[in-house]
GROMACS .gro file of C-alpha atoms in nm:
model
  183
    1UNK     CA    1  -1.650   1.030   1.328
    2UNK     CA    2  -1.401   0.735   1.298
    3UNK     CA    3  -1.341   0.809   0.921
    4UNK     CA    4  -1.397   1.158   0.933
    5UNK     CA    5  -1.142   1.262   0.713
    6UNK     CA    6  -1.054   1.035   0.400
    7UNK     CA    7  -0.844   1.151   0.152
    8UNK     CA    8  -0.663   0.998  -0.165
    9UNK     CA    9  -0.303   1.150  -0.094
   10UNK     CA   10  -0.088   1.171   0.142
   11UNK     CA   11  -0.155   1.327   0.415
   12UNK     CA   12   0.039   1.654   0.402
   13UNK     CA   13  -0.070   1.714   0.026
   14UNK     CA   14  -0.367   1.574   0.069
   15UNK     CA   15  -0.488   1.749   0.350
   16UNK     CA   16  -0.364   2.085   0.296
   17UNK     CA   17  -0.433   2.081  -0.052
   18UNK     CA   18  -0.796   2.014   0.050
   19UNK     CA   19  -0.846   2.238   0.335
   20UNK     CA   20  -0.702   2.529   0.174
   21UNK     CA   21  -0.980   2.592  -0.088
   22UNK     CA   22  -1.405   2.630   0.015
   23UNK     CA   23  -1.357   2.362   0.309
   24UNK     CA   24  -1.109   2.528   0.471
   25UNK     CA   25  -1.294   2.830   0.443
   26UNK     CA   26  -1.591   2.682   0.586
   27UNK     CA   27  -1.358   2.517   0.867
   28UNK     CA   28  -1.270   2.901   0.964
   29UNK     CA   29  -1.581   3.056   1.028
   30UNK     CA   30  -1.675   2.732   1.281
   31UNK     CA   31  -1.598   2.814   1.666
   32UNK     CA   32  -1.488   2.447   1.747
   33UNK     CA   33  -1.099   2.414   1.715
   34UNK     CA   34  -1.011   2.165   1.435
   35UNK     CA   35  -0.655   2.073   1.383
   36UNK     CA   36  -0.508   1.754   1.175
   37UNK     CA   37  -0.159   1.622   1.243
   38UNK     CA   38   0.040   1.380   1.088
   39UNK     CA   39   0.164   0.991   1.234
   40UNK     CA   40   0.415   1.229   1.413
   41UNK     CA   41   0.228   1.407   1.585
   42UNK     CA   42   0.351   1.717   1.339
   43UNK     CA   43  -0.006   1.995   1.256
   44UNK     CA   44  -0.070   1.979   0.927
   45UNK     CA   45  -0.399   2.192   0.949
   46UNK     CA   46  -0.538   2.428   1.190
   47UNK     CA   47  -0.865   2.606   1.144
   48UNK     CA   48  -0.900   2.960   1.259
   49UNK     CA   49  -0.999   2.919   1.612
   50UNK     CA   50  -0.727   2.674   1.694
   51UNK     CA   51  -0.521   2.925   1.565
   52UNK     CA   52  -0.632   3.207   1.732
   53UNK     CA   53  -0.630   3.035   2.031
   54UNK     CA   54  -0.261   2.873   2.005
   55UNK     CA   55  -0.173   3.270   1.874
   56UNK     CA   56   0.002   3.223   1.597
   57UNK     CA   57  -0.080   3.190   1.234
   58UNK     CA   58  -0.150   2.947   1.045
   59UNK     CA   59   0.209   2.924   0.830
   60UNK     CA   60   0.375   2.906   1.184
   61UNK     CA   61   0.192   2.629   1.310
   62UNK     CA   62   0.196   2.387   1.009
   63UNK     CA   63   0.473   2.091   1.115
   64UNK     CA   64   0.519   2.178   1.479
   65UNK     CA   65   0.430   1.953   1.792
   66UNK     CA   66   0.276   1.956   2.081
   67UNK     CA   67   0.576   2.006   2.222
   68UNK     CA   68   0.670   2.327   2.040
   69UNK     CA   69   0.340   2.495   2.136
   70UNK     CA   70   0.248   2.355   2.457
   71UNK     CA   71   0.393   2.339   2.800
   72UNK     CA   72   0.587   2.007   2.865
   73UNK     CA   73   0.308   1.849   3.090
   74UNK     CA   74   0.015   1.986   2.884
   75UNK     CA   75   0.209   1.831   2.521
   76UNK     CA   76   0.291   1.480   2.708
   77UNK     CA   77  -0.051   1.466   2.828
   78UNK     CA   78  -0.159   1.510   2.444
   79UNK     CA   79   0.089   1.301   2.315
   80UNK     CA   80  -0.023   1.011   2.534
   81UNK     CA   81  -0.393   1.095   2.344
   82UNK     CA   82  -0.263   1.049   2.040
   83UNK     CA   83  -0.041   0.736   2.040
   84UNK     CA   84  -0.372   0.552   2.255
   85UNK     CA   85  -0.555   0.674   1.928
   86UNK     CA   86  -0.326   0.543   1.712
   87UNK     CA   87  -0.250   0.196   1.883
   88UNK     CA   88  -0.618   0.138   1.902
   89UNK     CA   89  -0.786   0.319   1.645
   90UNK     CA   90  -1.072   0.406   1.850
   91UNK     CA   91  -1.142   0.747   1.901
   92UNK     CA   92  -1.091   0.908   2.219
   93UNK     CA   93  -1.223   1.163   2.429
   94UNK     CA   94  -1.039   1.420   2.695
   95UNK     CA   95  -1.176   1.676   2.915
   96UNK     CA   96  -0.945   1.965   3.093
   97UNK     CA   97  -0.972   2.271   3.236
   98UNK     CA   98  -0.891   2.565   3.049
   99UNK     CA   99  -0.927   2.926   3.025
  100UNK     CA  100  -1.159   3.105   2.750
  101UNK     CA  101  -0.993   3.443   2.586
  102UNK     CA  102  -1.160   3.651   2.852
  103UNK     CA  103  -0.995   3.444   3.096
  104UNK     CA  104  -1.296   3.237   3.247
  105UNK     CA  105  -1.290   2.875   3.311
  106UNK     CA  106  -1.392   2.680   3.081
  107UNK     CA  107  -1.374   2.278   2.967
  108UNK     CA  108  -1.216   2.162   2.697
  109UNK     CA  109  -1.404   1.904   2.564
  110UNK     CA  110  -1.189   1.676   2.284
  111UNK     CA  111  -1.238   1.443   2.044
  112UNK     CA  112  -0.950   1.275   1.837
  113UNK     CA  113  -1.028   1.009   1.526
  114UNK     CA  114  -0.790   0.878   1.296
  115UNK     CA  115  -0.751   1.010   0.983
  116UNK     CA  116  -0.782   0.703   0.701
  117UNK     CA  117  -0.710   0.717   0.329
  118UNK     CA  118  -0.971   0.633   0.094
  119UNK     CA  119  -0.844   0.240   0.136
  120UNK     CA  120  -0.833   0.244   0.471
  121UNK     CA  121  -0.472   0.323   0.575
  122UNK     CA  122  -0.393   0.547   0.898
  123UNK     CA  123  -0.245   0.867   0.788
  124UNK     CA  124  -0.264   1.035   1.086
  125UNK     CA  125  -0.520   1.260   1.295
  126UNK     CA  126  -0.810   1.464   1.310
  127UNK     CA  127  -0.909   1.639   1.624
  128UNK     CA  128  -1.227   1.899   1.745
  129UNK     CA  129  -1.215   2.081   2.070
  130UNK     CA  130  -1.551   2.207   2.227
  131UNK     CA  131  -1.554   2.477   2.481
  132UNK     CA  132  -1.806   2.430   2.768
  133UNK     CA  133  -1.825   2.712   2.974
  134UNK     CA  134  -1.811   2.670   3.364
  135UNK     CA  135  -1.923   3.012   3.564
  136UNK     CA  136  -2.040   3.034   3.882
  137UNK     CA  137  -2.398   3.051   3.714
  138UNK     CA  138  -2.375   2.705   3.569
  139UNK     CA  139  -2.445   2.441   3.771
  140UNK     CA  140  -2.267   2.093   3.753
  141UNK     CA  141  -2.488   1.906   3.645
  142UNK     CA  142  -2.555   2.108   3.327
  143UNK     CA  143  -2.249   2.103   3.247
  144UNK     CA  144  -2.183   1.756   3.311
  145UNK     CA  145  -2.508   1.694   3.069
  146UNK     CA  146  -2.375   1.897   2.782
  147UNK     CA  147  -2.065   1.703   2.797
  148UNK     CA  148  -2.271   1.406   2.822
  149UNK     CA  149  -2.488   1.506   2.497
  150UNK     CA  150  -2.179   1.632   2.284
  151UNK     CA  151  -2.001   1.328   2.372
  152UNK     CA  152  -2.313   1.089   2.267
  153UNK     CA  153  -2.424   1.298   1.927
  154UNK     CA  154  -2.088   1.277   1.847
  155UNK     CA  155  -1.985   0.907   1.857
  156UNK     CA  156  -2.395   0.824   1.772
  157UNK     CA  157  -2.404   0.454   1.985
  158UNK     CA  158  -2.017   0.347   1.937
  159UNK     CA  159  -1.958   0.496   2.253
  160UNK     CA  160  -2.020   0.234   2.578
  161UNK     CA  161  -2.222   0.330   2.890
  162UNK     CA  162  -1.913   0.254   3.120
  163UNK     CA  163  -1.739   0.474   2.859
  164UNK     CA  164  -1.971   0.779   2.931
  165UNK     CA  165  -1.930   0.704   3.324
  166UNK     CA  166  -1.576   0.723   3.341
  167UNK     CA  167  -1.584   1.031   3.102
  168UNK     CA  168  -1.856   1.184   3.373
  169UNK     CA  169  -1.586   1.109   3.625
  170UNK     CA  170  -1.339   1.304   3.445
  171UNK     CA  171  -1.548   1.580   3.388
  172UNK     CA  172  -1.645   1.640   3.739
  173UNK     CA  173  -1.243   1.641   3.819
  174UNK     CA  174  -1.174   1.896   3.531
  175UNK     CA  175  -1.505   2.103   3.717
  176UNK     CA  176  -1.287   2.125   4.007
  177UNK     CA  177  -0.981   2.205   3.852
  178UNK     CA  178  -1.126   2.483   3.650
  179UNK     CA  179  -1.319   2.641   3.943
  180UNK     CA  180  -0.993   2.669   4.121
  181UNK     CA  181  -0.803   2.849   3.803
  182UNK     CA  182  -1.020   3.121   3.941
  183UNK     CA  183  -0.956   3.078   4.325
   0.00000   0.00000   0.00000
């Protein structure tokens, strides 16, 4: 996933010339929310579900922020993803409590990656959220093991066991936080 996206232009042209033909197409019709932003932080790219679920299309999202779209604390929190990615270039991974579309909590489960031009240069990002539903009918510890197995087919052996553990940690607190959206 580190070099998932490599393109030969810049990033922009690159990108939304590419994901605007069969790709992009094919990008629509997946549940996961894909979006690709630019070195500031500006989307370039938003598949359908991202864009259903910030509710807006896609014209309207292409070259705002975080901080257009999001609530201040949700955007900074984001933001501070994003410039960790791009200091270190190693992916990274976020879990938080969310709400699905019929209003039942859920886990966002994210992964951001840099984006890289065919020579190697950062151009910007590439993220995929997961939804992991958390009902009252799913235990913890399946949904701590789904995270668990997304997170580990994902990165395929780059990612470290203390990694994973700390990752665990955060899922159990995002658990808690979503059970109480429905307190």
């Amino acid at each position: 996933m580190q070099e998932f996206v490599a393109f030969e232009h810049d990033l922009a042209a690159g990108i939304v010339g590419n994901l605007t033909g069969l790709f992009g197409q094919m990008l629509d019709v997946v549940d996961d929310m894909i979006f690709v932003k630019d070195l500031d932080g500006a989307f370039v790219y938003n598949n359908a579900a991202h864009l259903a679920f910030l509710g807006i299309e896609r014209d309207a999202a292409r070259g705002k922020t975080d901080f257009d779209l999001f609530p201040a604390t949700e955007a900074e929190l984001f933001f501070a993803h994003d410039t960790r990615l791009l200091e270190s270039e190693r992916p990274v991974v976020s879990v938080h409590p969310a709400r699905n579309e019929g209003g039942q909590p859920v886990l966002d489960v994210a992964f951001k990656s840099v984006a890289r031009t065919t020579v190697g240069e950062i151009i910007g990002l590439v993220g995929i959220v997961k939804r992991v539903p958390v009902g009252a009918v799913t235990t913890d510890a399946a949904v701590r093991a789904q995270v668990s197995a997304i997170v580990t087919r994902t990165f395929s052996g780059s990612i470290e066991p203390t990694q994973l553990q700390a990752l665990d940690q955060s899922v159990v607190a995002a658990m808690r936080q979503a059970r109480e959206l429905t307190a």
